[in-house]
Coordinates of C-alpha atoms in Angstrom, one line a residue:
M1 CA -15.7 -17.8 23.2
C2 CA -12.8 -20.2 24.6
Y3 CA -10.7 -18.8 26.7
V4 CA -7.1 -19.6 27.7
N5 CA -6.2 -20.9 25.2
C6 CA -9.3 -22.5 23.1
N7 CA -8.4 -26.1 24.3
V8 CA -6.0 -26.1 21.2
D9 CA -5.2 -29.3 19.7
W10 CA -1.4 -28.8 18.2
S11 CA -0.3 -32.1 19.0
S12 CA 0.6 -32.9 14.6
D13 CA 2.5 -29.6 14.6
I14 CA 5.0 -31.3 17.5
G15 CA 6.8 -34.5 15.5
K16 CA 8.7 -33.4 11.4
E17 CA 5.8 -35.3 8.8
K18 CA 3.7 -31.9 8.6
W19 CA 5.8 -29.3 7.7
L20 CA 8.1 -31.9 5.5
K21 CA 4.9 -32.8 3.8
Y22 CA 3.6 -28.5 3.6
S23 CA 6.7 -28.0 1.9
K24 CA 7.1 -30.3 -0.5
D25 CA 3.6 -30.6 -0.8
L26 CA 4.6 -26.5 -1.7
I27 CA 6.7 -26.8 -4.2
E28 CA 5.2 -29.5 -6.3
N29 CA 2.2 -27.5 -6.5
T30 CA 3.7 -24.2 -7.5
L31 CA 5.9 -26.2 -9.9
N32 CA 3.4 -26.9 -11.4
R33 CA 1.1 -24.0 -11.7
K34 CA 0.8 -22.8 -15.2
M35 CA 0.9 -18.7 -15.9
N36 CA -1.7 -17.5 -17.6
G37 CA -1.5 -15.3 -20.8
N38 CA -4.7 -14.8 -21.5
V39 CA -6.2 -12.1 -22.0
A40 CA -8.3 -10.7 -19.3
K41 CA -12.2 -10.8 -20.3
N42 CA -12.9 -10.0 -16.9
V43 CA -11.5 -7.6 -14.4
I44 CA -12.3 -8.3 -10.3
F45 CA -10.1 -5.5 -7.8
F46 CA -11.5 -6.1 -4.2
L47 CA -9.7 -3.5 -1.6
G48 CA -9.9 -3.6 1.6
D49 CA -9.2 -0.2 2.9
G50 CA -6.8 0.2 6.1
M51 CA -6.4 -3.9 5.1
G52 CA -2.5 -3.8 6.5
V53 CA -0.1 -7.3 6.7
S54 CA -0.9 -7.0 10.5
T55 CA -4.6 -7.3 9.5
V56 CA -4.7 -10.0 7.4
T57 CA -3.2 -12.5 10.1
A58 CA -5.2 -11.1 13.1
G59 CA -8.4 -11.7 10.7
R60 CA -6.5 -15.0 9.5
I61 CA -6.8 -16.0 12.9
W62 CA -10.2 -14.0 13.9
K63 CA -12.3 -16.3 11.8
G64 CA -10.4 -19.5 12.4
Q65 CA -11.1 -19.2 16.0
L66 CA -14.4 -18.8 14.3
Q67 CA -14.8 -22.0 13.0
N68 CA -14.1 -23.3 16.5
R69 CA -9.0 -24.1 14.8
P70 CA -6.6 -22.0 16.8
G71 CA -6.5 -19.7 14.6
E72 CA -3.1 -18.8 13.0
E73 CA -3.3 -21.8 10.6
E74 CA -6.4 -20.4 8.5
I75 CA -5.5 -19.8 4.9
T76 CA -8.0 -16.9 4.1
H77 CA -9.7 -16.6 0.3
M78 CA -7.6 -13.7 -0.2
E79 CA -4.1 -15.6 0.3
K80 CA -5.3 -18.4 -0.9
L81 CA -4.5 -16.3 -4.8
D82 CA -1.3 -17.3 -7.0
H83 CA 0.8 -14.6 -7.1
L84 CA 1.8 -12.3 -4.5
A85 CA 3.6 -8.6 -3.8
L86 CA 3.3 -5.9 -2.2
S87 CA 2.6 -1.7 -2.6
K88 CA 5.0 0.8 -1.6
T89 CA 1.6 3.3 -0.1
Y90 CA 3.2 6.3 -0.7
N91 CA 1.7 10.0 -1.3
I92 CA 4.6 12.1 -3.4
D93 CA 4.5 14.4 -0.7
A94 CA 3.8 12.1 1.7
Q95 CA 5.4 9.6 4.0
T96 CA 2.7 7.8 4.8
P97 CA -0.4 8.3 3.7
D98 CA -4.2 8.5 3.0
S99 CA -6.8 7.2 1.4
A100 CA -7.4 9.9 -1.9
G101 CA -4.1 8.9 -2.1
T102 CA -3.6 5.7 -2.9
A103 CA -6.5 5.2 -4.6
T104 CA -5.0 7.2 -7.4
A105 CA -2.2 5.6 -7.3
Y106 CA -3.6 2.2 -7.5
E107 CA -6.6 3.5 -10.1
T108 CA -5.0 5.4 -12.7
G109 CA -1.6 4.1 -12.6
V110 CA 0.0 7.6 -11.5
K111 CA 0.5 8.7 -8.0
T112 CA -0.3 11.5 -6.2
R113 CA -0.7 13.9 -3.4
I114 CA -2.4 13.6 -0.4
R115 CA -6.3 13.9 0.1
A116 CA -5.8 14.6 -4.7
I117 CA -8.0 12.3 -6.6
G118 CA -8.0 11.6 -10.1
V119 CA -5.7 14.3 -10.4
D120 CA -1.3 13.8 -11.1
G121 CA 1.2 16.3 -8.3
N122 CA 0.2 19.6 -10.4
A123 CA -3.5 20.3 -9.2
V124 CA -3.4 22.2 -5.8
D125 CA -6.0 24.0 -6.0
C126 CA -10.5 24.1 -7.7
K127 CA -7.9 26.1 -10.7
T128 CA -5.4 23.4 -11.8
V129 CA -7.4 20.7 -11.6
Q130 CA -8.6 20.7 -15.2
D131 CA -5.2 20.2 -17.0
S132 CA -4.0 17.7 -14.7
K133 CA -6.9 15.3 -15.0
L134 CA -6.2 11.9 -14.9
D135 CA -8.6 8.6 -16.5
S136 CA -8.9 5.3 -14.6
I137 CA -9.0 1.2 -15.2
L138 CA -12.4 2.1 -15.1
D139 CA -11.9 4.1 -17.9
W140 CA -10.1 2.2 -19.8
A141 CA -12.2 -0.5 -19.4
H142 CA -15.5 1.2 -20.9
F143 CA -13.5 2.4 -23.8
A144 CA -12.3 -1.0 -24.3
G145 CA -16.9 -1.6 -24.1
K146 CA -16.7 -3.4 -21.3
S147 CA -19.3 -3.0 -18.1
V148 CA -18.0 -1.1 -15.9
G149 CA -19.4 -2.0 -11.8
I150 CA -18.3 0.3 -8.4
V151 CA -19.4 -1.8 -4.8
T152 CA -18.5 0.1 -1.3
T153 CA -18.9 -0.5 1.4
T154 CA -18.7 3.1 2.5
R155 CA -20.0 6.8 0.6
V156 CA -19.8 5.6 -3.4
T157 CA -18.4 10.1 -2.8
H158 CA -15.7 8.5 -0.1
A159 CA -12.0 8.2 -1.1
S160 CA -11.3 4.6 -3.2
P161 CA -14.2 4.3 -5.4
S162 CA -14.4 8.4 -6.4
A163 CA -10.9 8.4 -7.7
L164 CA -12.4 6.4 -10.7
Y165 CA -14.5 8.6 -12.0
A166 CA -13.4 12.3 -9.7
H167 CA -11.1 14.7 -10.5
V168 CA -10.6 17.4 -7.5
H169 CA -7.9 18.5 -5.5
E170 CA -9.7 17.9 -2.0
R171 CA -11.2 14.8 -0.9
D172 CA -13.2 15.8 1.4
M173 CA -15.3 17.7 -1.6
E174 CA -18.2 15.2 -2.6
A175 CA -21.1 17.4 -2.0
Y176 CA -21.8 21.2 -2.6
D177 CA -23.1 21.0 0.9
G178 CA -21.5 25.3 1.0
I179 CA -18.5 24.2 4.0
K180 CA -16.1 21.7 1.9
F181 CA -17.5 22.9 -1.1
T182 CA -18.7 26.5 -2.0
E183 CA -19.5 28.9 -4.5
Q184 CA -16.5 30.4 -5.0
H185 CA -14.9 26.5 -5.9
F186 CA -17.9 25.7 -8.3
N187 CA -17.3 29.6 -9.6
D188 CA -13.5 28.6 -10.4
G189 CA -14.0 25.8 -12.1
C190 CA -14.1 22.5 -9.7
R191 CA -17.3 20.2 -9.6
D192 CA -18.4 17.9 -6.3
I193 CA -17.6 14.6 -6.4
A194 CA -21.7 13.2 -6.4
S195 CA -22.1 14.9 -9.9
R196 CA -19.1 14.3 -11.2
L197 CA -20.4 10.8 -11.0
I198 CA -24.2 11.3 -11.9
D199 CA -23.2 14.6 -15.0
D200 CA -19.8 12.5 -16.3
N201 CA -20.3 9.1 -16.3
Q202 CA -23.3 7.9 -16.6
F203 CA -21.9 4.2 -18.5
I204 CA -21.0 3.1 -15.1
N205 CA -23.9 -0.5 -15.3
V206 CA -24.0 -1.2 -11.1
I207 CA -22.9 1.4 -7.9
F208 CA -23.9 0.4 -4.6
G209 CA -22.9 1.6 -1.8
G210 CA -23.6 4.6 0.4
G211 CA -23.9 8.3 1.1
A212 CA -27.2 9.1 0.2
Q213 CA -27.5 12.5 1.5
K214 CA -24.2 13.9 -0.8
F215 CA -26.8 12.6 -4.2
L216 CA -29.8 15.2 -1.9
P217 CA -30.7 18.8 -1.4
K218 CA -31.6 19.1 2.0
T219 CA -34.9 20.3 2.0
I220 CA -34.6 15.8 1.1
I221 CA -35.6 14.6 5.5
N222 CA -34.4 11.2 5.8
P223 CA -38.0 9.9 7.6
L224 CA -36.0 7.4 10.2
T225 CA -33.3 9.7 11.7
N226 CA -34.6 13.3 10.5
A227 CA -31.3 13.7 8.8
T228 CA -31.7 16.3 6.0
G229 CA -29.5 16.0 2.5
D230 CA -26.6 17.7 1.9
R231 CA -26.3 20.2 -1.2
I232 CA -27.4 23.6 -1.2
D233 CA -27.8 23.5 -5.2
G234 CA -30.9 22.2 -4.8
R235 CA -29.5 19.7 -7.6
N236 CA -31.7 15.8 -7.1
L237 CA -29.1 13.4 -7.9
I238 CA -31.2 10.2 -7.3
E239 CA -34.1 11.5 -9.6
E240 CA -31.2 12.8 -12.2
W241 CA -29.8 9.4 -12.5
Q242 CA -33.7 8.4 -13.0
K243 CA -33.8 10.8 -15.9
N244 CA -31.3 10.3 -17.5
M245 CA -31.4 6.8 -18.2
E246 CA -35.4 7.1 -18.8
N247 CA -35.1 9.7 -21.8
Q248 CA -31.7 7.3 -23.1
K249 CA -34.5 4.6 -22.7
K250 CA -32.5 2.1 -20.4
K251 CA -33.3 -0.9 -18.4
F252 CA -32.4 1.3 -14.8
K253 CA -33.2 0.7 -11.3
Y254 CA -33.0 2.3 -8.1
L255 CA -31.9 0.2 -5.2
T256 CA -32.4 1.9 -1.8
T257 CA -32.7 -1.9 0.8
G258 CA -31.5 -5.6 1.1
Q259 CA -34.3 -6.5 0.0
E260 CA -34.4 -5.0 -3.2
L261 CA -31.5 -6.2 -3.7
N262 CA -31.8 -9.4 -3.7
S263 CA -35.8 -10.2 -4.9
L264 CA -33.5 -8.3 -8.3
N265 CA -33.3 -10.3 -11.6
S266 CA -29.4 -9.6 -13.2
N267 CA -31.7 -9.5 -16.4
D268 CA -34.4 -6.6 -15.4
A269 CA -31.9 -3.9 -14.8
D270 CA -28.1 -3.0 -16.6
Y271 CA -27.5 -0.1 -15.1
V272 CA -27.7 -0.4 -11.8
L273 CA -27.9 2.5 -8.3
G274 CA -28.1 2.1 -5.1
L275 CA -27.6 3.9 -2.4
F276 CA -28.3 1.4 0.9
N277 CA -27.8 4.1 3.7
W278 CA -27.5 7.6 4.3
D279 CA -23.8 7.5 4.8
H280 CA -21.7 4.7 4.9
M281 CA -23.0 1.9 5.6
N282 CA -23.4 0.1 8.3
Y283 CA -20.4 -1.9 9.9
E284 CA -21.3 -6.3 9.1
S285 CA -21.1 -6.6 13.0
D286 CA -23.6 -4.0 13.9
R287 CA -26.1 -4.7 9.9
V288 CA -26.2 -8.5 11.2
K289 CA -26.5 -7.4 14.9
N290 CA -29.6 -5.5 14.9
K291 CA -30.9 -7.9 11.2
I292 CA -30.7 -4.1 9.6
D293 CA -31.8 -4.4 5.6
E294 CA -28.8 -3.5 4.1
P295 CA -27.0 -6.2 2.2
S296 CA -23.8 -7.6 2.2
I297 CA -20.6 -7.0 0.9
I298 CA -20.6 -10.3 -0.5
E299 CA -24.4 -10.3 -1.7
M300 CA -22.7 -6.6 -3.2
T301 CA -20.5 -8.8 -4.2
Q302 CA -22.8 -11.6 -6.7
K303 CA -25.3 -9.2 -8.3
A304 CA -22.7 -7.3 -9.6
I305 CA -20.8 -10.0 -11.3
Q306 CA -24.7 -11.3 -12.6
L307 CA -25.2 -8.0 -13.7
L308 CA -22.4 -7.7 -15.2
R309 CA -21.0 -10.9 -16.9
K310 CA -23.9 -10.3 -19.3
N311 CA -21.9 -7.3 -21.3
P312 CA -20.1 -10.0 -23.8
N313 CA -17.0 -8.3 -24.4
G314 CA -16.7 -8.3 -20.9
Y315 CA -15.7 -6.5 -17.5
L316 CA -14.4 -4.8 -14.4
L317 CA -15.5 -4.3 -10.3
F318 CA -13.7 -2.9 -8.6
V319 CA -15.4 -3.7 -5.2
E320 CA -13.9 -1.8 -1.2
G321 CA -14.9 -3.3 2.0
G322 CA -14.1 0.2 3.4
K323 CA -15.1 -0.2 6.8
I324 CA -12.3 -1.8 8.0
D325 CA -10.4 1.5 8.0
L326 CA -13.0 2.7 10.2
A327 CA -12.6 0.5 12.9
H328 CA -9.5 1.2 13.2
H329 CA -9.2 4.6 12.6
G330 CA -11.7 4.5 16.1
N331 CA -8.8 1.8 17.6
N332 CA -12.0 -1.3 17.9
A333 CA -10.1 -3.6 16.3
R334 CA -13.6 -5.9 16.7
R335 CA -16.3 -4.4 13.9
A336 CA -12.4 -4.0 11.8
L337 CA -12.1 -7.5 12.0
D338 CA -15.3 -8.5 11.0
D339 CA -15.0 -6.5 8.4
F340 CA -12.1 -7.7 6.4
V341 CA -14.2 -12.2 7.5
V342 CA -16.7 -11.1 5.4
F343 CA -14.7 -9.1 2.5
D344 CA -12.2 -11.8 2.4
N345 CA -15.6 -13.9 2.1
A346 CA -16.5 -12.1 -1.0
I347 CA -13.4 -13.0 -2.2
G348 CA -13.2 -16.2 -2.6
E349 CA -18.1 -16.1 -3.8
A350 CA -16.8 -14.7 -6.6
V351 CA -14.0 -17.2 -6.9
N352 CA -16.7 -19.5 -7.4
M353 CA -18.3 -17.7 -9.5
V354 CA -15.4 -16.4 -12.4
S355 CA -13.3 -18.4 -14.3
L356 CA -10.0 -17.6 -13.5
D357 CA -8.3 -18.6 -17.3
N358 CA -10.3 -15.6 -18.7
T359 CA -10.8 -13.2 -15.4
L360 CA -8.2 -11.2 -13.1
I361 CA -8.5 -11.6 -9.9
V362 CA -6.3 -9.0 -7.8
V363 CA -7.0 -8.2 -3.5
S364 CA -4.8 -4.8 -1.9
A365 CA -5.1 -2.1 1.0
D366 CA -4.7 0.9 0.1
H367 CA -2.6 1.2 2.8
S368 CA -1.9 -0.4 7.1
H369 CA -2.8 1.3 10.2
V370 CA -0.7 1.1 13.4
F371 CA -2.3 -2.0 14.7
T372 CA 0.2 -3.7 16.3
I373 CA -0.3 -7.9 17.9
G374 CA 2.2 -9.1 20.5
G375 CA 2.9 -9.8 23.9
Y376 CA 3.8 -14.0 23.0
A377 CA 0.8 -14.9 23.9
V378 CA 0.3 -18.9 23.3
R379 CA -1.3 -21.5 20.5
G380 CA -4.8 -20.6 19.6
N381 CA -4.6 -17.6 22.5
P382 CA -8.0 -15.3 21.4
I383 CA -7.4 -12.9 19.2
F384 CA -9.6 -10.3 21.5
G385 CA -8.6 -11.5 24.8
I386 CA -5.9 -11.1 27.5
V387 CA -1.8 -12.6 26.5
N388 CA -1.6 -15.3 28.5
T389 CA 1.2 -16.7 28.1
T390 CA 4.4 -19.4 28.5
E391 CA 7.2 -16.8 28.9
S392 CA 7.5 -13.7 31.4
G393 CA 5.8 -11.1 29.9
K394 CA 2.1 -12.4 30.8
L395 CA 1.7 -9.0 33.3
S396 CA 3.0 -5.0 32.7
T397 CA 5.3 -4.0 34.8
F398 CA 2.7 -2.3 37.1
G399 CA 0.6 -6.0 38.1
A400 CA -1.3 -5.3 35.0
T401 CA -2.9 -7.1 32.7
F402 CA -3.0 -6.7 28.5
T403 CA -4.4 -7.9 24.9
S404 CA -2.4 -9.4 22.4
L405 CA -4.7 -7.1 19.9
A406 CA -3.4 -3.4 20.5
Y407 CA -2.6 -0.3 18.0
T408 CA 0.3 2.5 18.2
N409 CA -2.3 6.3 18.8
G410 CA -5.9 7.1 18.6
P411 CA -8.9 7.2 21.0
A412 CA -8.2 4.5 23.4
G413 CA -4.6 6.2 23.7
L414 CA -3.6 5.9 27.8
E415 CA -3.1 9.4 29.9
T416 CA -1.4 7.7 32.1
A417 CA -0.5 4.1 32.5
R418 CA -2.9 1.6 33.0
K419 CA -2.8 0.0 36.9
T420 CA -5.8 -2.8 37.4
N421 CA -6.7 -5.8 35.0
I422 CA -8.6 -6.2 32.3
T423 CA -10.7 -9.1 31.1
N424 CA -11.3 -11.7 28.1
N425 CA -15.4 -10.8 29.3
E426 CA -14.8 -6.7 28.5
T427 CA -12.0 -7.0 25.6
E428 CA -14.4 -10.2 23.1
Q429 CA -17.2 -7.3 23.4
L430 CA -17.8 -5.6 19.9
E431 CA -18.0 -2.1 21.7
Y432 CA -14.6 -2.8 23.1
H433 CA -12.0 -0.7 21.6
Q434 CA -7.7 -1.6 22.0
E435 CA -5.7 0.4 23.9
A436 CA -2.9 2.8 21.7
L437 CA -0.1 4.7 23.2
V438 CA 0.0 8.8 22.3
K439 CA -4.0 10.0 22.4
L440 CA -5.5 10.6 19.8
D441 CA -9.2 12.1 18.2
Y442 CA -9.0 9.3 15.4
E443 CA -6.1 6.6 15.3
T444 CA -3.8 6.9 12.8
H445 CA -3.0 5.7 9.0
G446 CA 1.0 3.0 8.8
G447 CA 3.2 4.6 6.4
E448 CA 4.3 0.8 5.8
E449 CA 3.8 -1.6 2.3
V450 CA 1.1 -3.0 1.6
A451 CA 0.2 -7.3 0.3
I452 CA -0.7 -7.5 -3.6
Y453 CA -2.5 -11.6 -4.2
A454 CA -3.7 -11.8 -7.1
S455 CA -4.6 -14.6 -10.1
G456 CA -5.8 -15.1 -13.7
P457 CA -4.0 -13.2 -17.0
M458 CA -1.2 -12.1 -16.3
A459 CA -1.7 -11.9 -12.5
Y460 CA 2.2 -13.0 -12.2
L461 CA 3.6 -9.9 -13.1
F462 CA 2.4 -9.4 -9.8
D463 CA 6.1 -9.5 -8.2
G464 CA 8.8 -7.6 -5.2
T465 CA 8.4 -4.5 -3.8
V466 CA 7.0 -2.0 -6.7
E467 CA 5.4 1.4 -6.5
Q468 CA 1.8 1.4 -6.0
S469 CA -0.1 2.8 -9.1
H470 CA 1.6 -0.1 -10.7
I471 CA -1.4 -1.9 -9.6
A472 CA -3.5 -0.2 -12.2
H473 CA -0.8 -1.2 -15.5
V474 CA -0.9 -4.8 -14.2
I475 CA -4.0 -4.4 -14.8
A476 CA -4.2 -2.6 -18.2
Y477 CA -2.1 -5.1 -19.9
S478 CA -3.5 -8.1 -18.5
A479 CA -6.8 -7.2 -20.2
C480 CA -4.7 -4.5 -22.6
I481 CA -7.0 -1.7 -22.9
G482 CA -6.1 2.0 -21.9
P483 CA -2.5 2.1 -22.0
Y484 CA -1.9 -1.4 -23.3
N485 CA -4.1 -1.5 -25.6
E486 CA -3.9 -2.5 -29.8
T487 CA -3.5 1.7 -30.4
N488 CA -1.1 2.7 -27.6
Y489 CA 0.4 -0.6 -26.9
D490 CA 0.7 -1.8 -30.4
G491 CA 1.7 -6.0 -30.4
C492 CA -0.3 -6.0 -26.1
K493 CA -2.5 -9.2 -27.3
K494 CA 1.1 -10.8 -28.7
K495 CA 3.7 -9.4 -25.8
R496 CA 1.9 -12.0 -23.3
G497 CA 5.8 -13.9 -21.3
I498 CA 3.8 -16.5 -20.9
Y499 CA 6.0 -18.8 -18.6
I500 CA 6.2 -22.8 -19.0
P501 CA 7.4 -24.9 -16.4
E502 CA 9.5 -28.2 -18.3
N503 CA 10.5 -31.0 -15.7
H504 CA 9.7 -29.8 -12.9
S505 CA 13.2 -28.4 -13.2
S506 CA 13.3 -25.5 -15.4
R507 CA 10.8 -22.4 -16.8
I508 CA 11.6 -20.8 -20.0
N509 CA 10.5 -17.5 -21.5
I510 CA 8.7 -17.9 -25.2
S511 CA 9.7 -14.7 -26.0
S512 CA 13.0 -15.4 -24.6
F513 CA 12.9 -19.0 -26.4
F514 CA 11.9 -17.1 -30.1
Y515 CA 14.5 -14.6 -29.8
I516 CA 18.2 -17.8 -28.3
C517 CA 15.7 -19.0 -32.1
L518 CA 17.4 -15.3 -33.4
I519 CA 20.7 -15.5 -33.3
L520 CA 21.6 -18.9 -33.5
Y521 CA 20.2 -19.6 -36.4
S522 CA 21.9 -15.9 -37.5
V523 CA 25.3 -17.1 -36.1
F524 CA 24.9 -21.1 -38.1

């Protein structure tokens, strides 16, 4: 690992030629871009949990530095997608959101309360859930005859994936454990998230992630950790899923290791449940370092696409890089950015596997974190290193070194000002936790907008600053499913609003063109 400024050579940046050429090429490429008005056969929605703009920036630099470049000039796979917008992430009752209310927004098209899953804002207890249930993009795709899949590096019952299939007013109701979900909840009409996945959603073709403990009774013991299952109702939901598949004579597989996933021939199963960890899956850094037999998010994404694309009607796949968020909550930027890099590489693999003529790819985040980059560091400064700068401010007012990366709050908060130096040798370690201003047990989310990147059919509808719930609507309109299917929205497949470049100087909306012609005809 290099220190100070990685012996950066940015001599090509000094003159004007590079920058003039960059913008001319970009303008030309944008003018020549074809606006894709096709109906999306397939949709892949990538969600980087906690992947705010500062995470994208730091992750981009880290990705470049891993390839022995300065890093700032790197372009990630998500940033290579054609269209960009910003998403307003607040919940209806919270300025800074959580992952449950945000997931409900981008997966159902309706904003809701903080901590609520798959229900609108009227759900406040078990008795109000039933009348507040919302269908999701996964439901809409299934009703349209498409295959559907979920990939996550967290528990599959965690907030982001569960809004696709569950309906609860409290996100912690992952299992009937007698603590977060009690007999009283059950008697009042609530159902835990894991049971909803197995009982109500047998049509889901691919489920990859962690969280086996939420599906197993306390009588089942993990031989590696001696941990027990969480359920006190005695149900073994994994066995129930397998029996349901057998009774329906479906081709299915249950997987628990990366080796099993990689050995699976996609033609051997139409339904695959893969629970690769008792709890959340491992951070990518630890998975690689400790040679853990779990699949990477790249491998899970590749296999999911191979399984789902067999359906001639297409598919919808949700892929979450969920551990970015969990690392940030611990003020551990290194693990967060390592997970960002592999998440971005999964996007690149997906782009290579599909045709953007008929596949909409959307990348976004549910929320940001109070994660910052600063300090006037020189070009190519190691992203996890101490600030090296030609400006004043290399040391704090107490004469101590400090890092470019920091947090507003979290477990690494300083109770008193640090007056001693830290070194690159310390800050670039996997276990280093970046400093925070306010000491909390758990670092919090940020409340600012997050980016939406997209390519494929109707991706140009992602434009400007929009409510987070709008994401689900663009996905649905692109594929003509859910509220925009041919029954609910007459003419979805005809009202595509395609834009065509003319002489690199102007674009005209086809529907507007015919409207103008109609006016001229009536006048003359």
